[in-house]
Short mmCIF file of C-alpha atoms in Angstrom, two decimals:
data_model
loop_
_atom_site.label_atom_id
_atom_site.label_comp_id
_atom_site.label_asym_id
_atom_site.label_seq_id
_atom_site.Cartn_x
_atom_site.Cartn_y
_atom_site.Cartn_z
CA UNK A 22 -6.62 0.91 -11.69
CA UNK A 23 -6.18 -2.04 -9.38
CA UNK A 24 -3.91 -4.79 -10.59
CA UNK A 25 -4.83 -7.53 -8.16
CA UNK A 26 -8.22 -8.66 -6.99
CA UNK A 27 -8.55 -10.55 -3.73
CA UNK A 28 -11.19 -13.12 -3.00
CA UNK A 29 -13.15 -13.33 -0.79
CA UNK A 30 -13.78 -9.71 0.17
CA UNK A 31 -14.43 -10.79 3.74
CA UNK A 32 -13.71 -13.95 5.70
CA UNK A 33 -14.74 -14.82 9.25
CA UNK A 34 -13.30 -17.86 11.02
CA UNK A 35 -12.71 -19.25 14.50
CA UNK A 36 -9.37 -19.18 16.24
CA UNK A 37 -7.31 -22.22 15.32
CA UNK A 38 -8.82 -22.60 11.86
CA UNK A 39 -6.93 -21.97 8.66
CA UNK A 40 -7.66 -18.97 6.46
CA UNK A 41 -7.15 -18.94 2.71
CA UNK A 42 -7.25 -15.82 0.58
CA UNK A 43 -6.86 -15.68 -3.18
CA UNK A 44 -5.53 -13.06 -5.54
CA UNK A 45 -5.82 -12.75 -9.30
CA UNK A 46 -3.82 -10.34 -11.41
CA UNK A 47 -3.85 -9.27 -15.03
CA UNK A 48 -0.37 -8.72 -16.45
CA UNK A 49 2.94 -10.55 -16.25
CA UNK A 50 4.89 -10.07 -13.05
CA UNK A 51 8.39 -10.30 -11.63
CA UNK A 52 7.11 -10.89 -8.15
CA UNK A 53 3.92 -10.79 -6.09
CA UNK A 54 3.67 -9.59 -2.53
CA UNK A 55 1.21 -9.86 0.31
CA UNK A 56 0.66 -7.13 2.88
CA UNK A 57 -1.33 -6.90 6.06
CA UNK A 58 -3.11 -3.83 7.43
CA UNK A 59 -4.61 -3.49 10.87
CA UNK A 60 -7.53 -1.08 11.07
CA UNK A 61 -6.39 2.52 10.81
CA UNK A 62 -2.72 1.61 10.48
CA UNK A 63 -0.15 1.41 7.74
CA UNK A 64 0.58 -1.68 5.66
CA UNK A 65 3.11 -4.27 6.73
CA UNK A 66 4.91 -6.51 4.26
CA UNK A 67 4.34 -10.21 4.88
CA UNK A 68 5.95 -12.15 2.07
CA UNK A 69 7.25 -11.82 -1.49
CA UNK A 70 7.17 -14.63 -4.04
CA UNK A 71 9.10 -14.39 -7.29
CA UNK A 72 7.66 -15.37 -10.65
CA UNK A 73 9.91 -18.44 -10.84
CA UNK A 74 8.75 -19.72 -7.45
CA UNK A 75 5.63 -21.80 -6.92
CA UNK A 76 5.41 -21.87 -3.15
CA UNK A 77 6.94 -20.04 -0.23
CA UNK A 78 6.61 -20.35 3.54
CA UNK A 79 7.14 -17.92 6.37
CA UNK A 80 6.12 -19.05 9.83
CA UNK A 81 2.37 -19.74 9.71
CA UNK A 82 2.10 -18.23 6.23
CA UNK A 83 2.14 -20.19 3.01
CA UNK A 84 1.95 -18.47 -0.36
CA UNK A 85 1.49 -20.15 -3.71
CA UNK A 86 1.82 -18.65 -7.16
CA UNK A 87 0.43 -19.97 -10.43
CA UNK A 88 1.66 -17.74 -13.23
CA UNK A 89 -0.27 -19.69 -15.87
CA UNK A 90 -3.51 -18.78 -14.11
CA UNK A 91 -2.25 -15.39 -12.94
CA UNK A 92 -3.26 -16.20 -9.41
CA UNK A 93 -1.82 -16.49 -5.92
CA UNK A 94 -3.10 -17.69 -2.58
CA UNK A 95 -2.19 -16.86 0.99
CA UNK A 96 -2.81 -19.47 3.65
CA UNK A 97 -2.63 -18.59 7.33
CA UNK A 98 -2.55 -21.70 9.47
CA UNK A 99 -3.73 -22.02 13.08
CA UNK A 100 -5.19 -18.51 13.03
CA UNK A 101 -5.21 -16.26 16.08
CA UNK A 102 -7.42 -13.33 17.04
CA UNK A 103 -4.39 -11.10 16.42
CA UNK A 104 -4.47 -12.11 12.74
CA UNK A 105 -7.64 -10.04 12.33
CA UNK A 106 -6.74 -7.50 9.64
CA UNK A 107 -7.07 -6.70 5.94
CA UNK A 108 -4.79 -8.57 3.60
CA UNK A 109 -3.71 -7.23 0.22
CA UNK A 110 -1.83 -8.70 -2.68
CA UNK A 111 0.33 -6.37 -4.73
CA UNK A 112 2.35 -6.41 -7.93
CA UNK A 113 4.67 -3.96 -9.61
CA UNK A 114 3.21 -2.23 -12.65
CA UNK A 115 4.28 0.53 -14.93
CA UNK A 116 4.63 1.69 -18.49
CA UNK A 117 7.34 2.03 -21.06
CA UNK A 118 9.18 -0.99 -19.71
CA UNK A 119 9.49 0.47 -16.25
CA UNK A 120 7.56 -1.11 -13.36
CA UNK A 121 7.53 1.86 -11.07
CA UNK A 122 4.44 1.50 -8.88
CA UNK A 123 3.20 -1.20 -6.57
CA UNK A 124 -0.48 -1.74 -7.24
CA UNK A 125 -2.86 -3.26 -4.73
CA UNK A 126 -6.15 -5.09 -4.82
CA UNK A 127 -9.14 -4.18 -2.68
CA UNK A 128 -8.13 -6.65 -0.02
CA UNK A 129 -9.67 -9.40 2.06
CA UNK A 130 -10.93 -8.47 5.51
CA UNK A 131 -10.15 -11.39 7.81
CA UNK A 132 -11.88 -11.64 11.16
CA UNK A 133 -10.67 -14.32 13.57
CA UNK A 134 -13.13 -14.90 16.39
CA UNK A 135 -11.76 -15.98 19.79
CA UNK B 11 16.40 3.00 11.95
CA UNK B 12 12.99 4.22 13.06
CA UNK B 13 11.09 3.29 9.92
CA UNK B 14 8.89 5.58 7.84
CA UNK B 15 7.40 8.43 9.83
CA UNK B 16 4.32 10.46 8.87
CA UNK B 17 2.92 13.62 10.42
CA UNK B 18 0.35 14.54 11.41
CA UNK B 19 -1.43 11.24 12.02
CA UNK B 20 -4.82 12.91 11.95
CA UNK B 21 -5.97 16.17 10.42
CA UNK B 22 -9.47 17.62 10.51
CA UNK B 23 -10.02 20.64 8.34
CA UNK B 24 -12.81 22.69 6.83
CA UNK B 25 -13.54 22.59 3.14
CA UNK B 26 -11.45 25.10 1.24
CA UNK B 27 -8.50 25.05 3.63
CA UNK B 28 -5.00 23.89 2.67
CA UNK B 29 -3.32 20.97 4.40
CA UNK B 30 0.21 19.61 4.30
CA UNK B 31 1.46 16.17 5.24
CA UNK B 32 5.06 15.25 5.86
CA UNK B 33 6.82 11.93 5.33
CA UNK B 34 10.28 10.98 6.58
CA UNK B 35 11.38 7.82 4.77
CA UNK B 36 13.97 5.27 5.81
CA UNK B 37 17.21 7.16 5.34
CA UNK B 38 18.93 4.94 2.77
CA UNK B 39 15.85 4.53 0.57
CA UNK B 40 15.98 6.48 -2.66
CA UNK B 41 12.37 5.86 -3.73
CA UNK B 42 9.46 7.50 -1.92
CA UNK B 43 5.79 6.88 -2.68
CA UNK B 44 2.50 8.50 -1.78
CA UNK B 45 -0.72 6.53 -1.82
CA UNK B 46 -4.32 7.38 -0.98
CA UNK B 47 -6.67 4.90 0.64
CA UNK B 48 -10.40 5.22 1.21
CA UNK B 49 -12.51 2.96 3.39
CA UNK B 50 -12.79 -0.58 2.10
CA UNK B 51 -10.35 -0.03 -0.73
CA UNK B 52 -6.71 -0.82 -1.33
CA UNK B 53 -4.08 1.90 -1.51
CA UNK B 54 -4.08 3.85 -4.78
CA UNK B 55 -0.86 5.21 -6.21
CA UNK B 56 -0.54 9.00 -6.28
CA UNK B 57 3.08 9.78 -7.06
CA UNK B 58 6.66 8.70 -6.52
CA UNK B 59 10.12 10.18 -6.23
CA UNK B 60 13.49 8.79 -7.15
CA UNK B 61 15.75 10.85 -4.89
CA UNK B 62 14.52 14.44 -5.38
CA UNK B 63 12.96 13.87 -8.81
CA UNK B 64 9.22 13.35 -9.06
CA UNK B 65 9.05 10.74 -11.82
CA UNK B 66 5.40 9.76 -12.04
CA UNK B 67 2.06 11.24 -11.06
CA UNK B 68 -1.32 9.54 -11.15
CA UNK B 69 -4.32 11.10 -12.83
CA UNK B 70 -5.80 11.04 -9.31
CA UNK B 71 -3.39 13.84 -8.44
CA UNK B 72 -5.35 16.92 -9.49
CA UNK B 73 -3.74 20.33 -9.76
CA UNK B 74 -4.79 20.98 -6.15
CA UNK B 75 -2.25 18.39 -5.06
CA UNK B 76 1.47 19.01 -5.01
CA UNK B 77 4.29 16.89 -3.67
CA UNK B 78 7.90 17.73 -3.11
CA UNK B 79 11.00 15.96 -1.93
CA UNK B 80 13.70 18.59 -1.52
CA UNK B 81 17.22 17.20 -1.26
CA UNK B 82 15.88 13.69 -1.69
CA UNK B 83 15.12 13.27 1.99
CA UNK B 84 11.71 14.00 3.53
CA UNK B 85 8.67 14.66 1.37
CA UNK B 86 5.58 16.83 1.71
CA UNK B 87 2.16 16.39 0.16
CA UNK B 88 0.06 19.53 0.05
CA UNK B 89 -3.63 19.69 -0.80
CA UNK B 90 -4.98 23.12 -1.61
CA UNK B 91 -8.63 24.14 -1.36
CA UNK B 92 -9.62 20.83 0.19
CA UNK B 93 -12.87 19.17 -0.79
CA UNK B 94 -14.89 16.56 1.09
CA UNK B 95 -13.85 14.00 -1.50
CA UNK B 96 -10.26 14.44 -0.35
CA UNK B 97 -11.09 12.74 2.94
CA UNK B 98 -8.93 9.63 3.03
CA UNK B 99 -5.84 8.05 4.53
CA UNK B 100 -2.66 9.29 2.88
CA UNK B 101 0.10 6.72 3.06
CA UNK B 102 3.79 7.21 2.46
CA UNK B 103 6.19 4.40 1.69
CA UNK B 104 9.84 4.04 0.77
CA UNK B 105 12.09 1.43 -0.78
CA UNK B 106 15.46 0.90 -2.39
CA UNK B 107 14.18 -1.08 -5.36
CA UNK B 108 11.16 -2.90 -6.79
CA UNK B 109 10.87 -5.27 -3.88
CA UNK B 110 9.20 -4.59 -0.58
CA UNK B 111 7.62 -1.23 0.26
CA UNK B 112 7.97 0.06 3.81
CA UNK B 113 4.91 2.04 4.85
CA UNK B 114 4.35 4.70 7.46
CA UNK B 115 1.30 4.68 9.71
CA UNK B 116 -0.51 7.11 7.45
CA UNK B 117 -2.09 10.53 7.82
CA UNK B 118 -5.87 10.49 8.04
CA UNK B 119 -7.58 13.55 6.57
CA UNK B 120 -11.15 14.50 7.36
CA UNK B 121 -12.62 17.42 5.42
CA UNK B 122 -15.77 18.86 6.97
#
C-alpha cells in the first residue's frame, strides 16, 4: 500500500515559474523525504524533513511539513527545463514498532517547458 | 564510492524463462532493499536485508521470486517462470539507517 499521495499527478509550467507539489500521508512519521526520478532512471534523494521541523530549504527547494494535517509540500523556485522529472514523497513505515520500509506515493510528473 | 550498481540495466525475456538481477550496494551500508516500479506508479517495496538476513518480504513477492544477499554484500533477485505481469523496473537501494535511501539506476524487465 502507498503511504503518501502526491498532488497534482501532473504539472506543466514554463521555465522560470515556481512549481508546488503536495503530499499527504496517513500515519505518524519520524521524517518525510522527497525524491526525484528522471524518466527511466533511479530515484535521487532531494531533501529530508524531520517531524519536529516545519520548513527546510536546500538551494531552490523549499519543503514544508504540517504534522497536524499530515501533509507536506515541495516548492521548486525558478524552475528549469532540467527539473522535468517525477517527484515522490516517502515516509518510513513498518509493523511491530519497527519502521523498516520506505513507502512512496504515486508521484507528481513535472514538465518544465523551455 | 561508486554508488549502488545494478545489472543488467535491461533484460528482455520470453514468458516462462528465469531471470536474475544483481545489486551491488554502497559498501558500508548494512541495509539493502528491492523495489518494483511500474509505469506511472511509485516504487513498491518487495523485500529488504539487514546484512545477510532477509527480514521482511512483501506479499507482492510470490514464490516465483527469491532474493539473496550472501555474506551481506551484493544481492540477487531471481524471478522464475516469468510472466508478462512481471514486466517492470526493479530498483535496488541501500542505506545505513532509516534516513535516506540510495538507489541504483534500476533493471528494466520486459517479458514477451
